[in-house]
C-alpha cells in the first residue's frame, strides 16, 4: 500500500466502525493564540475533548496536515520532518482501551499488512505521588493481541528513557515508562492546573532489525531509544483523569485521542526505516535528482531538507501564510531559505522552486485538491522569497567564512540576519556545519542588537512625525 491507499483505508476503516470523517483544520489555528501552527490532529478538537458536544457525534476520524518546527535541525535524518500528516480517531465519551487497541492492531496488521512480530509498545508506569495506577489495562489488551498472533509479549519496567538506555528492553514487547507515557496539555502532572484533564498513553513502535543500535543514545536499545531502530507509528491517549486540589480524580467522561504519522506508517508498509522513501516524499526527491543531477545516495541529508521544507512551505502558502519577520511568516521564511541554502549544496544556483511545486501538488491532488487549485499562487509566493534570499546568499556565506578567527558572536549573527537575510537559527546552524564555534551567549547578544535596532527605528519615527 502506498500512502494514498493507507490514508483512504484508515478513514474507511473507522467510518465502518461508526466514525464521522471531519475536514482538516487550517495549519494556522483559529482562535488559539497559544501556538503558531496545528501540530496535531487533536488541536481543533480540544474543546470537545474537554467536554463540549461535537456536532458530528462521539466518534470522529480525519487526516490532518501538521507543522512542528521544534525539531527542524533534526530534519536530514531518516524520520524527522517539519511537515507531516497525522491520521486520527477520537472517542468522546464512547469506546475506550478495550476497543481502541484491537482496532489499531487490526488496522496495522490486517489492513496495512505490517509484521506483528516487529510491533512493540509502551504503556504508563503509574505515578505513586498522585496514586495514579500503572496502566496494566492497556498492557493486558496488548498482551492478548500479541498472544493471538502467537507472540509472547513480555513486560519490562523502564521508568525513564535514560534507564532504558542503561538496561534495555531485552526483547520485551511491552515497556512501561513514567512521564514519557503521560499526556496533558501542561506537559507534566505537576504542572497541571486544577480542572485540567490528562491520562496515560500507549505508543506503538515498529522495529527495523537491520538498523544497528547507536550507543550514543545509551548502551542498550529500547522502545523509546532515539537511535532509529524503533520508530514510533502512533500514540493512543486515554484521557481518564482530572486534576483536583488534592491530586487526581477519574473523569466522568473518558476520551480516546489517537494520532499516528502517515509517512511513518507508509514507510513501514514498504519495509523502509526512511520516511523519505514513502510515496509522499519520494516523488519530490526524484524531481530533485532530475533537476540537479545529484543522487539521493550521495546528497541524502540535503535532499531530505529541501523536500521536507518545500512541502511544508507549500501547505503554509495554501493556508494563507506569507513569508515575513514575525510568527508564522518567520517560520515560513526560515523553511524556504533553509531549503534554498541546502539546494545550494546540490549545485542549484538558479531559482528552482517553480520546478518542484508541481510535483508536490501532484502528490496531494486527490487528498487536498486546494494545493493543486492554488498552484500558480503558491509558486508566485515561494519564488518571490527564493529570489530575495538567493540574491544575498553568496555574500552571506562569504561573510560567514570570514568569521573563522574566533567564536561567532550574536553581533555577527545579527549582521548576517540584518544585512544578508539569514534567519539567525540558520546562521548558527551554518557556522556549526563549517566547524566554527558559536558564542554560548549568542542569543543574548543577538537579542540586544535587535533591541538597539528597534530603538533606532522608534527614534527615527518620532523625528519624522
Coordinates of C-alpha atoms in Angstrom, one line a residue:
X1 CA 0.0 0.0 0.0
X2 CA 1.2 3.5 -0.8
X3 CA 0.4 6.5 1.4
X4 CA -2.7 7.4 -0.5
X5 CA -4.0 3.9 -0.1
X6 CA -3.3 3.9 3.6
X7 CA -4.9 7.3 4.2
X8 CA -8.1 6.2 2.4
X9 CA -8.1 2.8 4.1
X10 CA -7.7 4.4 7.5
X11 CA -10.6 6.8 7.1
X12 CA -12.8 3.9 5.7
X13 CA -11.7 1.6 8.5
X14 CA -13.0 3.9 11.1
X15 CA -16.1 5.0 9.1
X16 CA -17.0 1.3 9.0
X17 CA -16.9 1.5 12.8
X18 CA -19.2 4.4 13.2
X19 CA -16.8 7.3 12.9
X20 CA -17.6 10.5 11.0
X21 CA -14.8 11.9 8.9
X22 CA -14.2 15.6 9.6
X23 CA -12.5 18.2 7.4
X24 CA -8.8 19.1 8.1
X25 CA -8.2 22.3 10.0
X26 CA -6.0 25.1 8.7
X27 CA -2.3 24.9 9.7
X28 CA -2.9 28.3 11.4
X29 CA -5.1 27.7 14.5
X30 CA -8.3 29.6 14.6
X31 CA -8.9 31.4 18.0
X32 CA -5.9 29.8 19.7
X33 CA -3.0 32.3 20.2
X34 CA -1.0 29.9 22.3
X35 CA 0.6 28.1 19.3
X36 CA 1.7 29.1 15.9
X37 CA 0.5 26.0 14.0
X38 CA -1.7 23.0 14.3
X39 CA 0.9 20.4 15.4
X40 CA -1.5 17.5 15.9
X41 CA -5.0 16.3 14.8
X42 CA -6.4 16.8 18.2
X43 CA -5.8 20.6 18.4
X44 CA -9.0 21.5 16.6
X45 CA -10.9 19.1 18.9
X46 CA -9.6 20.3 22.2
X47 CA -13.0 21.9 23.3
X48 CA -14.7 18.6 22.6
X49 CA -12.1 16.6 24.5
X50 CA -12.7 19.0 27.4
X51 CA -16.4 18.3 27.4
X52 CA -18.2 20.2 24.7
X53 CA -20.6 18.3 22.4
X54 CA -19.3 17.8 18.8
X55 CA -21.9 18.3 16.1
X56 CA -20.8 15.2 14.3
X57 CA -21.1 12.9 17.3
X58 CA -18.9 10.9 19.6
X59 CA -16.8 9.0 17.1
X60 CA -14.6 11.1 14.7
X61 CA -11.7 10.5 12.3
X62 CA -9.5 12.6 10.0
X63 CA -6.1 13.0 8.4
X64 CA -4.6 16.4 9.5
X65 CA -1.6 18.1 7.9
X66 CA 0.7 19.4 10.7
X67 CA 3.7 21.6 11.2
X68 CA 6.2 21.3 14.0
X69 CA 9.5 23.1 13.9
X70 CA 10.8 22.2 17.3
X71 CA 13.0 19.5 15.6
X72 CA 13.8 21.5 12.5
X73 CA 17.6 20.8 12.9
X74 CA 16.9 17.1 13.1
X75 CA 15.5 17.1 9.6
X76 CA 18.1 15.4 7.5
X77 CA 17.9 12.0 9.3
X78 CA 15.6 9.2 8.2
X79 CA 12.5 10.1 10.2
X80 CA 12.2 13.7 11.2
X81 CA 10.1 16.2 9.2
X82 CA 8.7 19.6 9.9
X83 CA 5.5 18.9 7.9
X84 CA 3.6 15.6 8.3
X85 CA 0.2 14.1 8.1
X86 CA -1.4 12.8 11.2
X87 CA -4.1 10.1 11.0
X88 CA -6.5 10.4 13.9
X89 CA -9.5 8.9 15.5
X90 CA -11.4 10.0 18.6
X91 CA -13.9 8.7 21.1
X92 CA -15.7 11.5 23.0
X93 CA -17.0 9.5 26.0
X94 CA -17.7 6.5 23.8
X95 CA -15.4 3.5 23.5
X96 CA -12.1 3.1 25.4
X97 CA -9.0 1.0 25.6
X98 CA -10.6 -2.4 25.0
X99 CA -11.7 -1.3 21.6
X100 CA -9.1 1.3 20.5
X101 CA -6.1 -1.0 20.9
X102 CA -7.6 -4.0 19.0
X103 CA -8.7 -1.7 16.2
X104 CA -5.3 -0.1 15.8
X105 CA -3.7 -3.6 15.9
X106 CA -6.2 -4.8 13.2
X107 CA -5.5 -1.8 11.0
X108 CA -1.7 -2.1 11.2
X109 CA -1.5 -5.9 10.8
X110 CA -4.7 -6.8 8.9
X111 CA -5.1 -3.7 6.6
X112 CA -1.6 -2.3 6.1
X113 CA 0.0 -5.7 6.4
X114 CA 2.7 -5.0 9.0
X115 CA 4.5 -7.9 10.6
X116 CA 3.1 -8.4 14.1
X117 CA 6.5 -9.8 15.2
X118 CA 8.1 -6.4 14.7
X119 CA 5.5 -4.4 16.7
X120 CA 6.4 -3.1 20.2
X121 CA 4.5 -0.9 22.5
X122 CA 4.9 1.3 25.6
X123 CA 2.4 2.0 28.5
X124 CA 2.3 4.2 31.5
X125 CA 4.2 3.1 34.6
X126 CA 1.9 4.9 37.0
X127 CA 2.6 7.8 39.4
X128 CA 2.8 6.9 43.1
X129 CA 2.8 10.6 44.1
X130 CA -0.7 11.0 42.9
X131 CA -1.9 7.5 43.4
X132 CA -2.3 7.0 39.6
X133 CA -2.1 3.3 39.0
X134 CA 0.1 1.6 36.4
X135 CA -1.8 1.1 33.1
X136 CA -2.0 -2.6 33.2
X137 CA -5.4 -2.4 31.4
X138 CA -3.7 -1.3 28.2
X139 CA -0.9 -3.8 28.7
X140 CA -3.3 -6.6 29.2
X141 CA -5.1 -5.8 25.9
X142 CA -1.8 -5.5 24.1
X143 CA -0.7 -8.9 25.5
X144 CA -3.9 -10.5 24.2
X145 CA -3.2 -9.1 20.7
X146 CA 0.3 -10.5 20.7
X147 CA -0.8 -13.8 22.1
X148 CA -3.4 -14.2 19.4
X149 CA -0.6 -13.7 16.9
X150 CA 1.5 -16.4 18.6
X151 CA 3.9 -13.9 20.2
X152 CA 4.9 -14.0 23.9
X153 CA 4.8 -10.3 24.7
X154 CA 6.9 -9.9 27.9
X155 CA 6.9 -6.8 30.0
X156 CA 9.6 -4.6 31.4
X157 CA 9.6 -1.6 33.7
X158 CA 12.0 1.1 32.4
X159 CA 10.6 4.3 34.0
X160 CA 12.8 6.7 32.1
X161 CA 14.5 6.8 28.7
X162 CA 17.8 7.2 30.4
X163 CA 17.2 4.0 32.4
X164 CA 16.1 2.3 29.2
X165 CA 19.4 3.1 27.7
X166 CA 21.2 1.6 30.7
X167 CA 19.3 -1.7 30.9
X168 CA 17.5 -2.1 27.5
X169 CA 14.1 -3.7 26.9
X170 CA 15.7 -7.2 26.3
X171 CA 13.0 -8.1 23.8
X172 CA 10.0 -7.3 25.9
X173 CA 7.1 -6.2 23.7
X174 CA 5.5 -4.0 26.4
X175 CA 7.7 -1.4 28.1
X176 CA 6.4 0.8 30.9
X177 CA 7.7 4.4 31.1
X178 CA 6.7 7.2 33.5
X179 CA 6.3 10.8 32.3
X180 CA 7.0 9.8 28.7
X181 CA 3.6 8.0 28.7
X182 CA 1.6 10.6 30.4
X183 CA -0.4 13.1 28.3
X184 CA -1.6 16.5 29.4
X185 CA -1.5 20.0 27.9
X186 CA 0.8 21.3 30.6
X187 CA 3.5 18.8 29.8
X188 CA 3.6 17.1 33.2
X189 CA 1.3 16.1 36.0
X190 CA 3.0 18.5 38.4
X191 CA 2.2 21.5 36.1
X192 CA -1.4 20.7 35.5
X193 CA -3.9 23.3 36.8
X194 CA -7.0 22.2 38.8
X195 CA -9.7 21.1 36.4
X196 CA -7.2 20.0 33.7
X197 CA -7.8 16.6 32.1
X198 CA -5.0 14.1 31.3
X199 CA -4.2 10.5 31.2
X200 CA -1.9 7.6 30.2
X201 CA -1.0 7.0 26.6
X202 CA 0.2 4.0 24.7
X203 CA 2.7 4.3 21.9
X204 CA 3.3 1.8 19.1
X205 CA 6.7 1.2 17.6
X206 CA 8.0 -0.7 14.5
X207 CA 11.3 -2.5 14.8
X208 CA 13.8 -2.3 11.9
X209 CA 16.2 -5.1 12.9
X210 CA 18.7 -4.2 10.2
X211 CA 19.3 -0.8 11.7
X212 CA 22.2 -1.1 14.2
X213 CA 21.8 0.4 17.7
X214 CA 23.8 3.6 18.2
X215 CA 25.3 3.6 21.6
X216 CA 25.4 7.4 21.6
X217 CA 21.8 7.0 22.8
X218 CA 22.6 4.5 25.6
X219 CA 24.3 1.3 26.0
X220 CA 21.2 -0.7 25.2
X221 CA 18.2 -0.2 22.9
X222 CA 14.6 0.0 23.9
X223 CA 11.3 1.2 22.5
X224 CA 11.9 4.9 23.2
X225 CA 15.5 4.9 22.1
X226 CA 16.2 7.6 19.5
X227 CA 18.8 5.6 17.5
X228 CA 16.2 4.8 14.7
X229 CA 16.0 1.1 15.4
X230 CA 12.5 1.5 16.8
X231 CA 10.3 4.1 15.0
X232 CA 7.0 5.3 16.6
X233 CA 4.0 4.8 14.4
X234 CA 1.2 6.2 16.6
X235 CA 0.0 7.1 20.1
X236 CA -3.3 6.4 21.8
X237 CA -4.1 8.9 24.6
X238 CA -6.6 7.6 27.2
X239 CA -7.9 10.8 28.8
X240 CA -9.4 9.4 32.0
X241 CA -8.2 11.7 34.9
X242 CA -8.8 15.3 36.1
X243 CA -6.5 17.4 38.3
X244 CA -8.1 18.3 41.7
X245 CA -6.7 20.4 44.6
X246 CA -5.8 17.2 46.3
X247 CA -4.5 15.1 43.4
X248 CA -6.5 13.4 40.7
X249 CA -10.0 12.0 40.2
X250 CA -11.4 9.9 37.4
X251 CA -13.2 11.8 34.7
X252 CA -16.9 11.0 34.4
X253 CA -16.5 11.0 30.6
X254 CA -13.4 9.3 29.3
X255 CA -11.9 10.0 25.9
X256 CA -9.6 8.4 23.3
X257 CA -7.3 10.6 21.2
X258 CA -5.2 8.7 18.7
X259 CA -2.7 10.2 16.4
X260 CA -0.3 8.5 14.0
X261 CA 2.2 9.6 11.4
X262 CA 1.1 8.7 7.8
X263 CA 4.6 9.0 6.5
X264 CA 6.0 6.6 9.1
X265 CA 3.2 4.0 8.5
X266 CA 3.7 4.3 4.8
X267 CA 7.4 3.7 5.2
X268 CA 6.8 0.7 7.4
X269 CA 4.4 -0.7 4.7
X270 CA 7.4 -0.8 2.2
X271 CA 9.7 -2.0 5.0
X272 CA 11.8 1.1 5.0
X273 CA 13.1 3.0 8.0
X274 CA 13.4 6.0 5.7
X275 CA 10.2 8.1 5.6
X276 CA 11.6 9.9 2.5
X277 CA 11.1 6.6 0.6
X278 CA 7.4 6.8 1.1
X279 CA 5.2 7.9 -1.8
X280 CA 4.5 11.3 -0.2
X281 CA 8.2 12.3 -0.3
X282 CA 10.0 10.1 -2.8
X283 CA 8.5 11.9 -5.9
X284 CA 9.9 15.2 -4.6
X285 CA 13.3 13.5 -4.1
X286 CA 13.2 12.1 -7.7
X287 CA 12.4 15.5 -9.0
X288 CA 15.4 17.0 -7.2
X289 CA 17.6 14.3 -8.6
X290 CA 16.4 15.1 -12.1
X291 CA 16.8 18.8 -11.7
X292 CA 20.3 18.7 -10.1
X293 CA 22.0 15.6 -11.5
X294 CA 22.9 14.7 -7.9
X295 CA 21.8 11.5 -6.3
X296 CA 19.9 10.8 -3.1
X297 CA 22.6 8.4 -2.1
X298 CA 25.3 11.0 -2.3
X299 CA 23.4 14.0 -1.1
X300 CA 20.9 12.4 1.3
X301 CA 20.6 15.0 4.0
X302 CA 20.4 18.0 1.7
X303 CA 17.7 16.3 -0.4
X304 CA 15.7 15.4 2.7
X305 CA 15.8 19.0 4.0
X306 CA 14.8 20.5 0.6
X307 CA 12.0 18.0 0.1
X308 CA 10.5 18.5 3.6
X309 CA 10.9 22.2 3.8
X310 CA 9.4 23.0 0.4
X311 CA 6.4 20.7 1.1
X312 CA 5.8 22.5 4.4
X313 CA 6.1 25.9 2.7
X314 CA 3.6 24.9 0.0
X315 CA 1.0 23.9 2.6
X316 CA 1.6 27.1 4.6
X317 CA 1.1 29.1 1.4
X318 CA -2.2 27.2 0.8
X319 CA -3.4 28.2 4.2
X320 CA -2.6 31.9 3.7
X321 CA 0.7 32.3 5.4
X322 CA 3.2 34.6 3.7
X323 CA 7.0 34.9 4.4
X324 CA 7.7 37.7 7.0
X325 CA 9.7 38.5 10.1
X326 CA 7.1 37.6 12.7
X327 CA 5.3 34.5 13.9
X328 CA 4.0 32.1 11.2
X329 CA 5.6 34.2 8.4
X330 CA 9.0 33.9 10.1
X331 CA 8.8 30.2 10.2
X332 CA 7.7 30.0 6.5
X333 CA 10.6 32.3 5.6
X334 CA 13.0 30.1 7.5
X335 CA 11.7 27.0 5.7
X336 CA 12.1 28.5 2.3
X337 CA 15.5 30.0 3.0
X338 CA 16.8 26.8 4.6
X339 CA 15.6 24.9 1.5
X340 CA 17.4 27.3 -0.8
X341 CA 20.6 27.0 1.3
X342 CA 20.6 23.2 1.2
X343 CA 19.8 23.3 -2.5
X344 CA 23.0 25.3 -2.9
X345 CA 24.8 22.1 -1.8
X346 CA 23.1 20.2 -4.6
X347 CA 24.6 22.7 -7.1
X348 CA 21.4 24.7 -7.6
X349 CA 22.4 28.3 -8.1
X350 CA 19.3 29.4 -10.0
X351 CA 15.7 29.6 -9.0
X352 CA 14.2 26.1 -8.8
X353 CA 11.1 26.2 -6.6
X354 CA 8.8 26.6 -9.6
X355 CA 10.0 23.2 -10.9
X356 CA 9.3 21.4 -7.6
X357 CA 5.9 22.8 -6.6
X358 CA 4.0 21.0 -9.4
X359 CA 5.4 17.7 -8.1
X360 CA 4.2 18.4 -4.6
X361 CA 0.8 19.5 -5.9
X362 CA 0.6 16.2 -7.8
X363 CA 1.3 14.1 -4.7
X364 CA -1.6 15.7 -2.9
X365 CA -4.0 16.4 -5.7
X366 CA -6.6 13.8 -4.7
X367 CA -6.5 14.3 -0.9
X368 CA -6.1 18.0 -0.8
X369 CA -7.3 19.5 -4.1
X370 CA -6.8 23.0 -2.8
X371 CA -3.0 22.5 -3.3
X372 CA -3.4 21.9 -7.0
X373 CA -6.1 24.6 -7.3
X374 CA -3.8 27.3 -5.9
X375 CA -0.7 26.0 -7.7
X376 CA 0.1 29.3 -9.5
X377 CA -0.4 31.4 -6.4
X378 CA 1.9 29.1 -4.4
X379 CA 4.6 29.3 -6.9
X380 CA 4.5 33.1 -7.0
X381 CA 4.8 33.3 -3.2
X382 CA 7.7 30.9 -2.9
X383 CA 9.6 32.1 -6.0
X384 CA 9.5 35.7 -4.7
X385 CA 11.0 34.6 -1.4
X386 CA 13.6 32.4 -3.1
X387 CA 14.7 35.3 -5.4
X388 CA 15.0 37.7 -2.4
X389 CA 17.2 35.3 -0.5
X390 CA 19.3 34.0 -3.4
X391 CA 20.5 37.5 -4.2
X392 CA 22.3 37.7 -0.9
X393 CA 23.1 34.0 -0.2
X394 CA 26.5 34.0 -1.7
X395 CA 27.6 37.3 0.0
X396 CA 26.3 36.0 3.3
X397 CA 28.2 32.7 3.0
X398 CA 31.4 34.7 2.2
X399 CA 30.8 36.9 5.2
X400 CA 30.4 33.8 7.4
X401 CA 33.7 32.4 6.1
X402 CA 35.5 35.5 7.4
X403 CA 34.3 34.7 11.0
X404 CA 36.7 31.7 11.4
X405 CA 39.2 33.5 13.7
X406 CA 37.1 33.2 16.9
X407 CA 33.7 32.3 18.3
X408 CA 30.8 33.6 16.1
X409 CA 29.0 36.1 18.3
X410 CA 25.4 37.3 18.4
X411 CA 26.5 40.6 17.0
X412 CA 28.0 38.8 13.9
X413 CA 24.8 36.7 13.5
X414 CA 22.8 39.9 13.7
X415 CA 24.8 41.2 10.7
X416 CA 24.0 38.0 8.8
X417 CA 20.4 38.5 9.6
X418 CA 20.1 42.2 9.1
X419 CA 22.3 42.6 6.0
X420 CA 22.1 39.2 4.3
X421 CA 18.7 37.9 5.3
X422 CA 19.9 34.8 7.2
X423 CA 17.4 33.7 9.8
X424 CA 19.5 33.7 13.0
X425 CA 19.0 30.0 13.6
X426 CA 20.2 29.3 10.0
X427 CA 23.3 31.4 10.7
X428 CA 24.1 29.4 13.9
X429 CA 23.5 26.1 12.0
X430 CA 25.7 27.2 9.1
X431 CA 28.5 28.2 11.4
X432 CA 28.4 24.9 13.3
X433 CA 28.3 23.0 10.0
X434 CA 31.5 24.7 9.0
X435 CA 33.2 23.7 12.2
X436 CA 33.1 27.2 13.8
X437 CA 32.5 27.7 17.5
X438 CA 29.5 29.8 18.4
X439 CA 29.4 32.0 21.5
X440 CA 27.5 30.5 24.3
X441 CA 25.8 33.9 24.7
X442 CA 24.8 34.3 21.0
X443 CA 21.1 34.5 21.7
X444 CA 21.5 37.2 24.4
X445 CA 24.0 39.2 22.1
X446 CA 21.7 38.9 19.1
X447 CA 18.6 40.0 21.0
X448 CA 20.5 43.0 22.4
X449 CA 21.3 44.1 18.8
X450 CA 17.7 43.6 17.8
X451 CA 16.5 45.9 20.7
X452 CA 19.0 48.5 19.6
X453 CA 17.7 48.4 16.1
X454 CA 14.1 48.8 17.3
X455 CA 15.0 51.7 19.5
X456 CA 16.7 53.4 16.5
X457 CA 13.6 52.8 14.4
X458 CA 11.3 54.3 17.0
X459 CA 13.5 57.3 17.4
X460 CA 13.5 57.8 13.6
X461 CA 9.8 57.5 13.5
X462 CA 9.4 60.2 16.2
X463 CA 11.7 62.5 14.4
X464 CA 9.7 62.0 11.2
X465 CA 6.4 62.7 13.0

